Amino acid sequence: MPYAAIDTYFAGERQLGLLLVPVGLLVIAAAFFAWRGQPGPFGVGLAIPLALLGLLGAGVGGGLALKTPGQVNTLKAALEEKPAEALAAERDRMAKVNANWIRLKLVWTAFALIGLGLILLGRKEWMPGVGVGLLIFAATLMATDVTAERRALVYTAALDAAP
């Protein structure tokens, strides 16, 4: 059984979750400072996507960090009890995870393009602020997901190589 791969993959997931919580809180603070430090529509426009990114990061990160240890214990117990079935189920789960990466990258690309459009073509004062916020949002989530995708592909290869 690929226990080392399980430990490595899920340790990375948990570390990501633990990292996202303080980063999310810092981004929420940045949203507050954008709103208060850049008076007017631009600051509000910038603060909104930053606040959403911060809430998403802190919330998803916290959830990921909390659920991962139990997920590992459940998977390892299932592998001990019914190895073939548990391995097949984990392979299926990871196939679904891996199928979603392209969709997520397309969504983050769309956010980045919308952000650029708002910066370049926005006629209202709030539009460049939202545009900058969307660029930060898209770049952060793209970097997070591309990194997670690499970890998932290595883990999936280890699952596929297991007997």
PDB file of N, CA and C in Angstrom, residues 84-125:
ATOM      1  N   ALA A  84      -8.123  -3.590  -1.624  1.00  0.00           N
ATOM      2  CA  ALA A  84      -8.444  -3.407  -3.047  1.00  0.00           C
ATOM      3  C   ALA A  84      -9.580  -2.405  -3.225  1.00  0.00           C
ATOM      4  N   GLU A  85     -10.613  -2.531  -2.406  1.00  0.00           N
ATOM      5  CA  GLU A  85     -11.756  -1.618  -2.514  1.00  0.00           C
ATOM      6  C   GLU A  85     -11.365  -0.188  -2.129  1.00  0.00           C
ATOM      7  N   ALA A  86     -10.609  -0.058  -1.065  1.00  0.00           N
ATOM      8  CA  ALA A  86     -10.203   1.278  -0.608  1.00  0.00           C
ATOM      9  C   ALA A  86      -9.298   1.952  -1.626  1.00  0.00           C
ATOM     10  N   LEU A  87      -8.383   1.189  -2.206  1.00  0.00           N
ATOM     11  CA  LEU A  87      -7.484   1.744  -3.213  1.00  0.00           C
ATOM     12  C   LEU A  87      -8.268   2.176  -4.450  1.00  0.00           C
ATOM     13  N   ALA A  88      -9.234   1.357  -4.861  1.00  0.00           N
ATOM     14  CA  ALA A  88     -10.068   1.713  -6.019  1.00  0.00           C
ATOM     15  C   ALA A  88     -10.883   2.972  -5.731  1.00  0.00           C
ATOM     16  N   ALA A  89     -11.426   3.071  -4.531  1.00  0.00           N
ATOM     17  CA  ALA A  89     -12.221   4.251  -4.170  1.00  0.00           C
ATOM     18  C   ALA A  89     -11.352   5.504  -4.145  1.00  0.00           C
ATOM     19  N   GLU A  90     -10.131   5.381  -3.622  1.00  0.00           N
ATOM     20  CA  GLU A  90      -9.236   6.546  -3.567  1.00  0.00           C
ATOM     21  C   GLU A  90      -8.777   6.940  -4.969  1.00  0.00           C
ATOM     22  N   ARG A  91      -8.547   5.950  -5.823  1.00  0.00           N
ATOM     23  CA  ARG A  91      -8.201   6.267  -7.217  1.00  0.00           C
ATOM     24  C   ARG A  91      -9.348   7.020  -7.891  1.00  0.00           C
ATOM     25  N   ASP A  92     -10.577   6.554  -7.670  1.00  0.00           N
ATOM     26  CA  ASP A  92     -11.749   7.232  -8.250  1.00  0.00           C
ATOM     27  C   ASP A  92     -11.880   8.655  -7.716  1.00  0.00           C
ATOM     28  N   ARG A  93     -11.681   8.825  -6.419  1.00  0.00           N
ATOM     29  CA  ARG A  93     -11.774  10.163  -5.821  1.00  0.00           C
ATOM     30  C   ARG A  93     -10.736  11.094  -6.437  1.00  0.00           C
ATOM     31  N   MET A  94      -9.529  10.612  -6.571  1.00  0.00           N
ATOM     32  CA  MET A  94      -8.465  11.449  -7.134  1.00  0.00           C
ATOM     33  C   MET A  94      -8.684  11.719  -8.623  1.00  0.00           C
ATOM     34  N   ALA A  95      -9.305  10.797  -9.329  1.00  0.00           N
ATOM     35  CA  ALA A  95      -9.626  11.055 -10.740  1.00  0.00           C
ATOM     36  C   ALA A  95     -10.584  12.243 -10.841  1.00  0.00           C
ATOM     37  N   LYS A  96     -11.545  12.308  -9.923  1.00  0.00           N
ATOM     38  CA  LYS A  96     -12.478  13.445  -9.910  1.00  0.00           C
ATOM     39  C   LYS A  96     -11.759  14.740  -9.530  1.00  0.00           C
ATOM     40  N   VAL A  97     -10.892  14.659  -8.530  1.00  0.00           N
ATOM     41  CA  VAL A  97     -10.111  15.835  -8.124  1.00  0.00           C
ATOM     42  C   VAL A  97      -9.294  16.345  -9.307  1.00  0.00           C
ATOM     43  N   ASN A  98      -8.593  15.433  -9.972  1.00  0.00           N
ATOM     44  CA  ASN A  98      -7.716  15.825 -11.080  1.00  0.00           C
ATOM     45  C   ASN A  98      -8.490  16.345 -12.283  1.00  0.00           C
ATOM     46  N   ALA A  99      -9.708  15.866 -12.479  1.00  0.00           N
ATOM     47  CA  ALA A  99     -10.527  16.354 -13.598  1.00  0.00           C
ATOM     48  C   ALA A  99     -10.950  17.805 -13.397  1.00  0.00           C
ATOM     49  N   ASN A 100     -10.966  18.257 -12.161  1.00  0.00           N
ATOM     50  CA  ASN A 100     -11.415  19.626 -11.878  1.00  0.00           C
ATOM     51  C   ASN A 100     -10.336  20.686 -12.045  1.00  0.00           C
ATOM     52  N   TRP A 101      -9.080  20.300 -12.125  1.00  0.00           N
ATOM     53  CA  TRP A 101      -8.013  21.310 -12.192  1.00  0.00           C
ATOM     54  C   TRP A 101      -8.170  22.231 -13.393  1.00  0.00           C
ATOM     55  N   ILE A 102      -8.461  21.686 -14.555  1.00  0.00           N
ATOM     56  CA  ILE A 102      -8.574  22.540 -15.749  1.00  0.00           C
ATOM     57  C   ILE A 102      -9.735  23.518 -15.594  1.00  0.00           C
ATOM     58  N   ARG A 103     -10.830  23.055 -15.019  1.00  0.00           N
ATOM     59  CA  ARG A 103     -11.980  23.949 -14.812  1.00  0.00           C
ATOM     60  C   ARG A 103     -11.603  25.108 -13.884  1.00  0.00           C
ATOM     61  N   LEU A 104     -10.935  24.774 -12.798  1.00  0.00           N
ATOM     62  CA  LEU A 104     -10.523  25.822 -11.858  1.00  0.00           C
ATOM     63  C   LEU A 104      -9.568  26.807 -12.516  1.00  0.00           C
ATOM     64  N   LYS A 105      -8.606  26.298 -13.278  1.00  0.00           N
ATOM     65  CA  LYS A 105      -7.654  27.196 -13.939  1.00  0.00           C
ATOM     66  C   LYS A 105      -8.358  28.091 -14.959  1.00  0.00           C
ATOM     67  N   LEU A 106      -9.374  27.580 -15.615  1.00  0.00           N
ATOM     68  CA  LEU A 106     -10.139  28.415 -16.552  1.00  0.00           C
ATOM     69  C   LEU A 106     -10.925  29.495 -15.808  1.00  0.00           C
ATOM     70  N   VAL A 107     -11.486  29.161 -14.666  1.00  0.00           N
ATOM     71  CA  VAL A 107     -12.211  30.155 -13.867  1.00  0.00           C
ATOM     72  C   VAL A 107     -11.253  31.248 -13.403  1.00  0.00           C
ATOM     73  N   TRP A 108     -10.085  30.862 -12.893  1.00  0.00           N
ATOM     74  CA  TRP A 108      -9.126  31.873 -12.419  1.00  0.00           C
ATOM     75  C   TRP A 108      -8.607  32.724 -13.584  1.00  0.00           C
ATOM     76  N   THR A 109      -8.457  32.116 -14.746  1.00  0.00           N
ATOM     77  CA  THR A 109      -8.052  32.878 -15.932  1.00  0.00           C
ATOM     78  C   THR A 109      -9.135  33.882 -16.309  1.00  0.00           C
ATOM     79  N   ALA A 110     -10.397  33.455 -16.245  1.00  0.00           N
ATOM     80  CA  ALA A 110     -11.502  34.367 -16.553  1.00  0.00           C
ATOM     81  C   ALA A 110     -11.520  35.537 -15.564  1.00  0.00           C
ATOM     82  N   PHE A 111     -11.316  35.246 -14.277  1.00  0.00           N
ATOM     83  CA  PHE A 111     -11.259  36.327 -13.286  1.00  0.00           C
ATOM     84  C   PHE A 111     -10.140  37.311 -13.618  1.00  0.00           C
ATOM     85  N   ALA A 112      -8.973  36.783 -13.997  1.00  0.00           N
ATOM     86  CA  ALA A 112      -7.841  37.654 -14.339  1.00  0.00           C
ATOM     87  C   ALA A 112      -8.168  38.516 -15.552  1.00  0.00           C
ATOM     88  N   LEU A 113      -8.792  37.927 -16.560  1.00  0.00           N
ATOM     89  CA  LEU A 113      -9.147  38.688 -17.761  1.00  0.00           C
ATOM     90  C   LEU A 113     -10.198  39.752 -17.458  1.00  0.00           C
ATOM     91  N   ILE A 114     -11.165  39.409 -16.637  1.00  0.00           N
ATOM     92  CA  ILE A 114     -12.171  40.399 -16.232  1.00  0.00           C
ATOM     93  C   ILE A 114     -11.487  41.527 -15.460  1.00  0.00           C
ATOM     94  N   GLY A 115     -10.568  41.157 -14.567  1.00  0.00           N
ATOM     95  CA  GLY A 115      -9.827  42.170 -13.816  1.00  0.00           C
ATOM     96  C   GLY A 115      -9.054  43.103 -14.733  1.00  0.00           C
ATOM     97  N   LEU A 116      -8.351  42.535 -15.706  1.00  0.00           N
ATOM     98  CA  LEU A 116      -7.619  43.367 -16.669  1.00  0.00           C
ATOM     99  C   LEU A 116      -8.565  44.258 -17.460  1.00  0.00           C
ATOM    100  N   GLY A 117      -9.697  43.691 -17.856  1.00  0.00           N
ATOM    101  CA  GLY A 117     -10.683  44.487 -18.589  1.00  0.00           C
ATOM    102  C   GLY A 117     -11.189  45.660 -17.769  1.00  0.00           C
ATOM    103  N   LEU A 118     -11.455  45.424 -16.496  1.00  0.00           N
ATOM    104  CA  LEU A 118     -11.924  46.510 -15.632  1.00  0.00           C
ATOM    105  C   LEU A 118     -10.850  47.576 -15.436  1.00  0.00           C
ATOM    106  N   ILE A 119      -9.597  47.149 -15.316  1.00  0.00           N
ATOM    107  CA  ILE A 119      -8.500  48.112 -15.162  1.00  0.00           C
ATOM    108  C   ILE A 119      -8.337  48.943 -16.431  1.00  0.00           C
ATOM    109  N   LEU A 120      -8.362  48.295 -17.569  1.00  0.00           N
ATOM    110  CA  LEU A 120      -8.082  48.978 -18.835  1.00  0.00           C
ATOM    111  C   LEU A 120      -9.276  49.741 -19.396  1.00  0.00           C
ATOM    112  N   LEU A 121     -10.472  49.199 -19.198  1.00  0.00           N
ATOM    113  CA  LEU A 121     -11.643  49.753 -19.873  1.00  0.00           C
ATOM    114  C   LEU A 121     -12.698  50.320 -18.936  1.00  0.00           C
ATOM    115  N   GLY A 122     -12.518  50.133 -17.631  1.00  0.00           N
ATOM    116  CA  GLY A 122     -13.536  50.572 -16.683  1.00  0.00           C
ATOM    117  C   GLY A 122     -13.745  52.075 -16.703  1.00  0.00           C
ATOM    118  N   ARG A 123     -14.982  52.482 -16.774  1.00  0.00           N
ATOM    119  CA  ARG A 123     -15.323  53.906 -16.841  1.00  0.00           C
ATOM    120  C   ARG A 123     -15.689  54.487 -15.473  1.00  0.00           C
ATOM    121  N   LYS A 124     -16.058  53.633 -14.562  1.00  0.00           N
ATOM    122  CA  LYS A 124     -16.424  54.088 -13.215  1.00  0.00           C
ATOM    123  C   LYS A 124     -15.189  54.006 -12.317  1.00  0.00           C
ATOM    124  N   GLU A 125     -15.153  54.829 -11.290  1.00  0.00           N
ATOM    125  CA  GLU A 125     -13.968  54.913 -10.436  1.00  0.00           C
ATOM    126  C   GLU A 125     -13.708  53.622  -9.649  1.00  0.00           C
TER     127      GLU A 125
END
